[in-house]
Amino acid sequence: MNVFRLTGDLSHLAAIIILLLKIWKTRSCAGISGKSQILFALVFTTRYLDLLTSFISLYNTCMKIIYVGCAYATVYLIYAKFRATYDGNHDTFRIEFLVVPVGGLAFLVNHDFSPLEILWTFSIYLESVAILPQLFMISKTGEAETITTHYLFCLGVYRALYLFNWIWRFYFEGFFDMIAIVAGVVQTILYCDFFYLYVTKVNAVQRFQ
Amino acid sequence: GDEQGVKDEL
């Protein structure tokens, strides 16, 4: 555990909580892509199956349970509790175009051809593109509420910090995981355009377009 | 840091 990894995890946690609280407090999920949230729930489910097979640390177990629990709670709020406010007409990204190729890639490029490892690889690849329905939705409507942009910013910062974590681990532990690093770079790049808009616009005007 | 060992990252 290094400072980049810890702040990355906390940034990820902040993003998840910000989104959940926003929906809860406003009683609305307008502007939020339910499809991205389904993909994140799928990401956490397939990645954290090792909760059932191995214990790593109390921190690890707690964070995994919180991430999975919050992901399903968010999906529940969007598709059940506040379904009437869900902006389905603008959430039109075809997620099968992500899930199917990513599934194929996980079968072809992995560290070990075993069910758990393939599912872990699938989750890494899928996470790197899971935000696309949300970004697509924003580009379609041309706007996002400020709090939604804070959510996206924290989510992007999390993966960027993980990149620094991997650089740190490479130098000080000789550790590197090519699958995680390549997917992490892709994931971070997808947020770059958004980062630029966030810094130049969100803090200037309270409306993101 | 083996490739398919214990995954401590989230």
PDB file of C-alpha atoms in Angstrom:
ATOM      1  CA  MET A   1       0.000   0.000   0.000  1.00  0.00           C
ATOM      2  CA  ASN A   2       1.393   3.381  -1.011  1.00  0.00           C
ATOM      3  CA  VAL A   3      -0.027   6.894  -0.928  1.00  0.00           C
ATOM      4  CA  PHE A   4      -1.199   6.785  -4.568  1.00  0.00           C
ATOM      5  CA  ARG A   5      -3.019   3.517  -4.091  1.00  0.00           C
ATOM      6  CA  LEU A   6      -4.727   4.717  -0.899  1.00  0.00           C
ATOM      7  CA  THR A   7      -5.793   8.094  -2.290  1.00  0.00           C
ATOM      8  CA  GLY A   8      -6.893   6.329  -5.473  1.00  0.00           C
ATOM      9  CA  ASP A   9      -9.135   4.010  -3.485  1.00  0.00           C
ATOM     10  CA  LEU A  10     -10.510   6.915  -1.457  1.00  0.00           C
ATOM     11  CA  SER A  11     -11.179   8.909  -4.616  1.00  0.00           C
ATOM     12  CA  HIS A  12     -13.021   5.904  -6.033  1.00  0.00           C
ATOM     13  CA  LEU A  13     -15.016   5.601  -2.834  1.00  0.00           C
ATOM     14  CA  ALA A  14     -15.804   9.330  -2.904  1.00  0.00           C
ATOM     15  CA  ALA A  15     -17.084   9.045  -6.482  1.00  0.00           C
ATOM     16  CA  ILE A  16     -19.380   6.161  -5.595  1.00  0.00           C
ATOM     17  CA  ILE A  17     -20.724   7.910  -2.482  1.00  0.00           C
ATOM     18  CA  ILE A  18     -21.174  11.256  -4.284  1.00  0.00           C
ATOM     19  CA  LEU A  19     -23.343   9.599  -6.925  1.00  0.00           C
ATOM     20  CA  LEU A  20     -25.365   7.608  -4.431  1.00  0.00           C
ATOM     21  CA  LEU A  21     -25.982  10.663  -2.221  1.00  0.00           C
ATOM     22  CA  LYS A  22     -26.823  12.878  -5.170  1.00  0.00           C
ATOM     23  CA  ILE A  23     -29.528  10.476  -6.322  1.00  0.00           C
ATOM     24  CA  TRP A  24     -30.785   9.961  -2.785  1.00  0.00           C
ATOM     25  CA  LYS A  25     -30.899  13.649  -1.788  1.00  0.00           C
ATOM     26  CA  THR A  26     -32.451  14.919  -5.017  1.00  0.00           C
ATOM     27  CA  ARG A  27     -34.744  11.876  -5.313  1.00  0.00           C
ATOM     28  CA  SER A  28     -33.740  11.829  -8.957  1.00  0.00           C
ATOM     29  CA  CYS A  29     -31.325  10.085 -11.282  1.00  0.00           C
ATOM     30  CA  ALA A  30     -31.802  12.497 -14.193  1.00  0.00           C
ATOM     31  CA  GLY A  31     -28.632  12.801 -16.238  1.00  0.00           C
ATOM     32  CA  ILE A  32     -27.172   9.565 -14.866  1.00  0.00           C
ATOM     33  CA  SER A  33     -26.555   6.652 -17.214  1.00  0.00           C
ATOM     34  CA  GLY A  34     -28.137   3.541 -15.724  1.00  0.00           C
ATOM     35  CA  LYS A  35     -26.207   1.522 -18.270  1.00  0.00           C
ATOM     36  CA  SER A  36     -22.841   2.705 -16.965  1.00  0.00           C
ATOM     37  CA  GLN A  37     -23.995   1.832 -13.449  1.00  0.00           C
ATOM     38  CA  ILE A  38     -25.056  -1.664 -14.570  1.00  0.00           C
ATOM     39  CA  LEU A  39     -21.618  -2.107 -16.139  1.00  0.00           C
ATOM     40  CA  PHE A  40     -19.898  -1.009 -12.906  1.00  0.00           C
ATOM     41  CA  ALA A  41     -22.028  -3.463 -10.912  1.00  0.00           C
ATOM     42  CA  LEU A  42     -20.957  -6.163 -13.368  1.00  0.00           C
ATOM     43  CA  VAL A  43     -17.318  -5.044 -13.055  1.00  0.00           C
ATOM     44  CA  PHE A  44     -17.329  -5.322  -9.256  1.00  0.00           C
ATOM     45  CA  THR A  45     -19.235  -8.605  -9.264  1.00  0.00           C
ATOM     46  CA  THR A  46     -16.851 -10.353 -11.636  1.00  0.00           C
ATOM     47  CA  ARG A  47     -13.725  -8.873 -10.031  1.00  0.00           C
ATOM     48  CA  TYR A  48     -14.550  -9.508  -6.395  1.00  0.00           C
ATOM     49  CA  LEU A  49     -15.545 -13.156  -6.667  1.00  0.00           C
ATOM     50  CA  ASP A  50     -12.276 -13.793  -4.807  1.00  0.00           C
ATOM     51  CA  LEU A  51     -14.088 -12.572  -1.694  1.00  0.00           C
ATOM     52  CA  LEU A  52     -15.387 -16.130  -1.601  1.00  0.00           C
ATOM     53  CA  THR A  53     -12.047 -17.833  -2.171  1.00  0.00           C
ATOM     54  CA  SER A  54      -9.322 -15.831  -0.457  1.00  0.00           C
ATOM     55  CA  PHE A  55      -8.848 -13.364   2.370  1.00  0.00           C
ATOM     56  CA  ILE A  56      -6.316 -10.616   1.726  1.00  0.00           C
ATOM     57  CA  SER A  57      -6.888  -8.033   4.452  1.00  0.00           C
ATOM     58  CA  LEU A  58      -9.685  -6.459   6.430  1.00  0.00           C
ATOM     59  CA  TYR A  59      -9.243  -3.268   4.382  1.00  0.00           C
ATOM     60  CA  ASN A  60      -9.484  -5.223   1.144  1.00  0.00           C
ATOM     61  CA  THR A  61     -12.588  -7.155   2.191  1.00  0.00           C
ATOM     62  CA  CYS A  62     -14.409  -4.099   3.577  1.00  0.00           C
ATOM     63  CA  MET A  63     -13.729  -1.931   0.541  1.00  0.00           C
ATOM     64  CA  LYS A  64     -14.831  -4.663  -1.852  1.00  0.00           C
ATOM     65  CA  ILE A  65     -18.086  -5.183   0.032  1.00  0.00           C
ATOM     66  CA  ILE A  66     -18.724  -1.407   0.115  1.00  0.00           C
ATOM     67  CA  TYR A  67     -18.001  -1.018  -3.613  1.00  0.00           C
ATOM     68  CA  VAL A  68     -20.240  -3.939  -4.601  1.00  0.00           C
ATOM     69  CA  GLY A  69     -23.002  -2.912  -2.203  1.00  0.00           C
ATOM     70  CA  CYS A  70     -22.999   0.713  -3.387  1.00  0.00           C
ATOM     71  CA  ALA A  71     -22.955  -0.358  -7.047  1.00  0.00           C
ATOM     72  CA  TYR A  72     -26.083  -2.466  -6.583  1.00  0.00           C
ATOM     73  CA  ALA A  73     -27.737   0.203  -4.442  1.00  0.00           C
ATOM     74  CA  THR A  74     -27.150   2.738  -7.243  1.00  0.00           C
ATOM     75  CA  VAL A  75     -28.627   0.395  -9.861  1.00  0.00           C
ATOM     76  CA  TYR A  76     -31.597  -0.213  -7.562  1.00  0.00           C
ATOM     77  CA  LEU A  77     -32.216   3.523  -7.109  1.00  0.00           C
ATOM     78  CA  ILE A  78     -32.055   4.156 -10.858  1.00  0.00           C
ATOM     79  CA  TYR A  79     -34.103   1.217 -12.103  1.00  0.00           C
ATOM     80  CA  ALA A  80     -36.542   0.747  -9.214  1.00  0.00           C
ATOM     81  CA  LYS A  81     -36.924   3.431  -6.574  1.00  0.00           C
ATOM     82  CA  PHE A  82     -36.483   6.528  -8.757  1.00  0.00           C
ATOM     83  CA  ARG A  83     -37.226   4.869 -12.067  1.00  0.00           C
ATOM     84  CA  ALA A  84     -39.677   7.651 -13.025  1.00  0.00           C
ATOM     85  CA  THR A  85     -36.798  10.144 -13.100  1.00  0.00           C
ATOM     86  CA  TYR A  86     -34.507   7.926 -15.172  1.00  0.00           C
ATOM     87  CA  ASP A  87     -33.623   9.539 -18.467  1.00  0.00           C
ATOM     88  CA  GLY A  88     -33.815   6.358 -20.568  1.00  0.00           C
ATOM     89  CA  ASN A  89     -34.420   8.182 -23.839  1.00  0.00           C
ATOM     90  CA  HIS A  90     -30.957   9.680 -23.661  1.00  0.00           C
ATOM     91  CA  ASP A  91     -29.247   6.565 -22.284  1.00  0.00           C
ATOM     92  CA  THR A  92     -29.057   4.812 -25.619  1.00  0.00           C
ATOM     93  CA  PHE A  93     -25.509   3.434 -25.714  1.00  0.00           C
ATOM     94  CA  ARG A  94     -25.596  -0.236 -26.791  1.00  0.00           C
ATOM     95  CA  ILE A  95     -23.741  -1.968 -23.960  1.00  0.00           C
ATOM     96  CA  GLU A  96     -23.547  -5.269 -25.840  1.00  0.00           C
ATOM     97  CA  PHE A  97     -21.043  -3.499 -28.104  1.00  0.00           C
ATOM     98  CA  LEU A  98     -18.808  -3.221 -25.043  1.00  0.00           C
ATOM     99  CA  VAL A  99     -19.583  -6.418 -23.137  1.00  0.00           C
ATOM    100  CA  VAL A 100     -19.232  -8.840 -26.071  1.00  0.00           C
ATOM    101  CA  PRO A 101     -15.837  -7.644 -27.419  1.00  0.00           C
ATOM    102  CA  VAL A 102     -14.501  -7.232 -23.872  1.00  0.00           C
ATOM    103  CA  GLY A 103     -15.640 -10.776 -23.045  1.00  0.00           C
ATOM    104  CA  GLY A 104     -13.897 -12.091 -26.159  1.00  0.00           C
ATOM    105  CA  LEU A 105     -10.714 -10.206 -25.329  1.00  0.00           C
ATOM    106  CA  ALA A 106     -10.729 -11.543 -21.757  1.00  0.00           C
ATOM    107  CA  PHE A 107     -10.801 -15.065 -23.177  1.00  0.00           C
ATOM    108  CA  LEU A 108      -7.926 -14.366 -25.560  1.00  0.00           C
ATOM    109  CA  VAL A 109      -5.622 -12.159 -23.469  1.00  0.00           C
ATOM    110  CA  ASN A 110      -5.337 -13.182 -19.805  1.00  0.00           C
ATOM    111  CA  HIS A 111      -2.736 -14.285 -17.287  1.00  0.00           C
ATOM    112  CA  ASP A 112      -4.245 -17.728 -16.810  1.00  0.00           C
ATOM    113  CA  PHE A 113      -7.031 -19.599 -18.564  1.00  0.00           C
ATOM    114  CA  SER A 114      -9.116 -20.304 -15.479  1.00  0.00           C
ATOM    115  CA  PRO A 115     -12.690 -19.155 -14.766  1.00  0.00           C
ATOM    116  CA  LEU A 116     -11.834 -16.781 -11.917  1.00  0.00           C
ATOM    117  CA  GLU A 117      -8.883 -15.283 -13.772  1.00  0.00           C
ATOM    118  CA  ILE A 118     -10.884 -14.790 -16.975  1.00  0.00           C
ATOM    119  CA  LEU A 119     -13.656 -13.070 -15.016  1.00  0.00           C
ATOM    120  CA  TRP A 120     -11.081 -10.851 -13.269  1.00  0.00           C
ATOM    121  CA  THR A 121      -9.574  -9.946 -16.663  1.00  0.00           C
ATOM    122  CA  PHE A 122     -13.068  -9.284 -18.041  1.00  0.00           C
ATOM    123  CA  SER A 123     -13.736  -6.897 -15.143  1.00  0.00           C
ATOM    124  CA  ILE A 124     -10.485  -5.002 -15.746  1.00  0.00           C
ATOM    125  CA  TYR A 125     -11.202  -4.560 -19.455  1.00  0.00           C
ATOM    126  CA  LEU A 126     -14.846  -3.713 -18.857  1.00  0.00           C
ATOM    127  CA  GLU A 127     -14.056  -1.122 -16.193  1.00  0.00           C
ATOM    128  CA  SER A 128     -11.825   0.736 -18.646  1.00  0.00           C
ATOM    129  CA  VAL A 129     -14.796   1.403 -20.941  1.00  0.00           C
ATOM    130  CA  ALA A 130     -17.752   1.254 -18.525  1.00  0.00           C
ATOM    131  CA  ILE A 131     -18.048   5.044 -18.331  1.00  0.00           C
ATOM    132  CA  LEU A 132     -18.676   5.366 -22.083  1.00  0.00           C
ATOM    133  CA  PRO A 133     -22.513   5.212 -21.816  1.00  0.00           C
ATOM    134  CA  GLN A 134     -22.339   8.076 -19.289  1.00  0.00           C
ATOM    135  CA  LEU A 135     -20.024  10.181 -21.465  1.00  0.00           C
ATOM    136  CA  PHE A 136     -22.186   9.358 -24.494  1.00  0.00           C
ATOM    137  CA  MET A 137     -25.275  10.513 -22.621  1.00  0.00           C
ATOM    138  CA  ILE A 138     -23.622  13.823 -21.682  1.00  0.00           C
ATOM    139  CA  SER A 139     -22.461  14.411 -25.247  1.00  0.00           C
ATOM    140  CA  LYS A 140     -26.013  13.709 -26.423  1.00  0.00           C
ATOM    141  CA  THR A 141     -27.807  16.035 -24.035  1.00  0.00           C
ATOM    142  CA  GLY A 142     -24.947  18.536 -24.091  1.00  0.00           C
ATOM    143  CA  GLU A 143     -25.011  19.092 -20.351  1.00  0.00           C
ATOM    144  CA  ALA A 144     -24.376  17.592 -16.957  1.00  0.00           C
ATOM    145  CA  GLU A 145     -25.159  18.785 -13.482  1.00  0.00           C
ATOM    146  CA  THR A 146     -22.174  20.015 -11.513  1.00  0.00           C
ATOM    147  CA  ILE A 147     -22.406  17.213  -8.979  1.00  0.00           C
ATOM    148  CA  THR A 148     -22.357  14.672 -11.820  1.00  0.00           C
ATOM    149  CA  THR A 149     -19.137  16.229 -13.064  1.00  0.00           C
ATOM    150  CA  HIS A 150     -17.638  15.941  -9.555  1.00  0.00           C
ATOM    151  CA  TYR A 151     -18.536  12.245  -9.655  1.00  0.00           C
ATOM    152  CA  LEU A 152     -16.817  11.804 -13.019  1.00  0.00           C
ATOM    153  CA  PHE A 153     -13.797  13.793 -11.872  1.00  0.00           C
ATOM    154  CA  CYS A 154     -13.285  11.587  -8.790  1.00  0.00           C
ATOM    155  CA  LEU A 155     -13.719   8.482 -10.918  1.00  0.00           C
ATOM    156  CA  GLY A 156     -11.102   9.671 -13.391  1.00  0.00           C
ATOM    157  CA  VAL A 157      -8.699  10.757 -10.653  1.00  0.00           C
ATOM    158  CA  TYR A 158      -8.953   7.303  -9.091  1.00  0.00           C
ATOM    159  CA  ARG A 159      -7.595   5.522 -12.152  1.00  0.00           C
ATOM    160  CA  ALA A 160      -4.967   8.197 -12.792  1.00  0.00           C
ATOM    161  CA  LEU A 161      -3.725   7.712  -9.204  1.00  0.00           C
ATOM    162  CA  TYR A 162      -3.607   3.965  -9.806  1.00  0.00           C
ATOM    163  CA  LEU A 163      -1.241   4.635 -12.704  1.00  0.00           C
ATOM    164  CA  PHE A 164       1.115   6.422 -10.292  1.00  0.00           C
ATOM    165  CA  ASN A 165       0.630   3.491  -7.895  1.00  0.00           C
ATOM    166  CA  TRP A 166       1.801   1.078 -10.595  1.00  0.00           C
ATOM    167  CA  ILE A 167       4.803   3.248 -11.433  1.00  0.00           C
ATOM    168  CA  TRP A 168       5.651   3.273  -7.709  1.00  0.00           C
ATOM    169  CA  ARG A 169       5.201  -0.475  -7.423  1.00  0.00           C
ATOM    170  CA  PHE A 170       7.333  -1.099 -10.490  1.00  0.00           C
ATOM    171  CA  TYR A 171      10.252   0.891  -9.056  1.00  0.00           C
ATOM    172  CA  PHE A 172      10.005  -0.173  -5.433  1.00  0.00           C
ATOM    173  CA  GLU A 173       8.558  -3.680  -5.637  1.00  0.00           C
ATOM    174  CA  GLY A 174       9.421  -4.777  -9.163  1.00  0.00           C
ATOM    175  CA  PHE A 175       5.728  -5.425  -9.639  1.00  0.00           C
ATOM    176  CA  PHE A 176       3.859  -4.921 -12.833  1.00  0.00           C
ATOM    177  CA  ASP A 177       0.665  -6.330 -14.265  1.00  0.00           C
ATOM    178  CA  MET A 178       0.472  -5.563 -17.965  1.00  0.00           C
ATOM    179  CA  ILE A 179      -3.282  -6.205 -18.257  1.00  0.00           C
ATOM    180  CA  ALA A 180      -4.137  -3.832 -15.423  1.00  0.00           C
ATOM    181  CA  ILE A 181      -1.692  -1.173 -16.625  1.00  0.00           C
ATOM    182  CA  VAL A 182      -2.798  -1.130 -20.279  1.00  0.00           C
ATOM    183  CA  ALA A 183      -6.480  -1.115 -19.308  1.00  0.00           C
ATOM    184  CA  GLY A 184      -5.766   1.566 -16.701  1.00  0.00           C
ATOM    185  CA  VAL A 185      -4.046   3.768 -19.279  1.00  0.00           C
ATOM    186  CA  VAL A 186      -6.994   3.368 -21.680  1.00  0.00           C
ATOM    187  CA  GLN A 187      -9.420   4.156 -18.875  1.00  0.00           C
ATOM    188  CA  THR A 188      -7.528   7.283 -17.848  1.00  0.00           C
ATOM    189  CA  ILE A 189      -7.263   8.505 -21.454  1.00  0.00           C
ATOM    190  CA  LEU A 190     -11.050   8.278 -21.812  1.00  0.00           C
ATOM    191  CA  TYR A 191     -11.340  10.827 -18.990  1.00  0.00           C
ATOM    192  CA  CYS A 192      -8.763  13.267 -20.394  1.00  0.00           C
ATOM    193  CA  ASP A 193     -11.177  15.244 -22.548  1.00  0.00           C
ATOM    194  CA  PHE A 194     -13.538  15.404 -19.606  1.00  0.00           C
ATOM    195  CA  PHE A 195     -10.737  16.533 -17.238  1.00  0.00           C
ATOM    196  CA  TYR A 196      -9.968  19.387 -19.582  1.00  0.00           C
ATOM    197  CA  LEU A 197     -13.599  20.525 -19.682  1.00  0.00           C
ATOM    198  CA  TYR A 198     -13.963  20.068 -15.937  1.00  0.00           C
ATOM    199  CA  VAL A 199     -11.001  22.279 -15.118  1.00  0.00           C
ATOM    200  CA  THR A 200     -11.777  24.968 -17.695  1.00  0.00           C
ATOM    201  CA  LYS A 201     -15.562  25.110 -17.396  1.00  0.00           C
ATOM    202  CA  VAL A 202     -17.015  23.608 -14.264  1.00  0.00           C
ATOM    203  CA  ASN A 203     -15.238  25.878 -11.857  1.00  0.00           C
ATOM    204  CA  ALA A 204     -15.926  28.935 -14.011  1.00  0.00           C
ATOM    205  CA  VAL A 205     -19.619  28.395 -14.660  1.00  0.00           C
ATOM    206  CA  GLN A 206     -21.770  26.190 -12.491  1.00  0.00           C
ATOM    207  CA  ARG A 207     -23.171  24.462 -15.522  1.00  0.00           C
ATOM    208  CA  PHE A 208     -21.214  21.926 -17.533  1.00  0.00           C
ATOM    209  CA  GLN A 209     -21.785  21.885 -21.282  1.00  0.00           C
TER     210      GLN A 209
ATOM    211  CA  GLY B   1       4.070  -9.524  -7.671  1.00  0.00           C
ATOM    212  CA  ASP B   2       3.403 -12.716  -9.569  1.00  0.00           C
ATOM    213  CA  GLU B   3       0.949 -12.391 -12.392  1.00  0.00           C
ATOM    214  CA  GLN B   4      -1.936 -14.437 -11.096  1.00  0.00           C
ATOM    215  CA  GLY B   5      -1.262 -14.471  -7.404  1.00  0.00           C
ATOM    216  CA  VAL B   6      -3.155 -12.700  -4.684  1.00  0.00           C
ATOM    217  CA  LYS B   7      -4.784  -9.555  -6.035  1.00  0.00           C
ATOM    218  CA  ASP B   8      -4.651  -6.986  -3.299  1.00  0.00           C
ATOM    219  CA  GLU B   9      -5.673  -4.064  -5.499  1.00  0.00           C
ATOM    220  CA  LEU B  10      -9.277  -3.032  -5.838  1.00  0.00           C
TER     221      LEU B  10
END
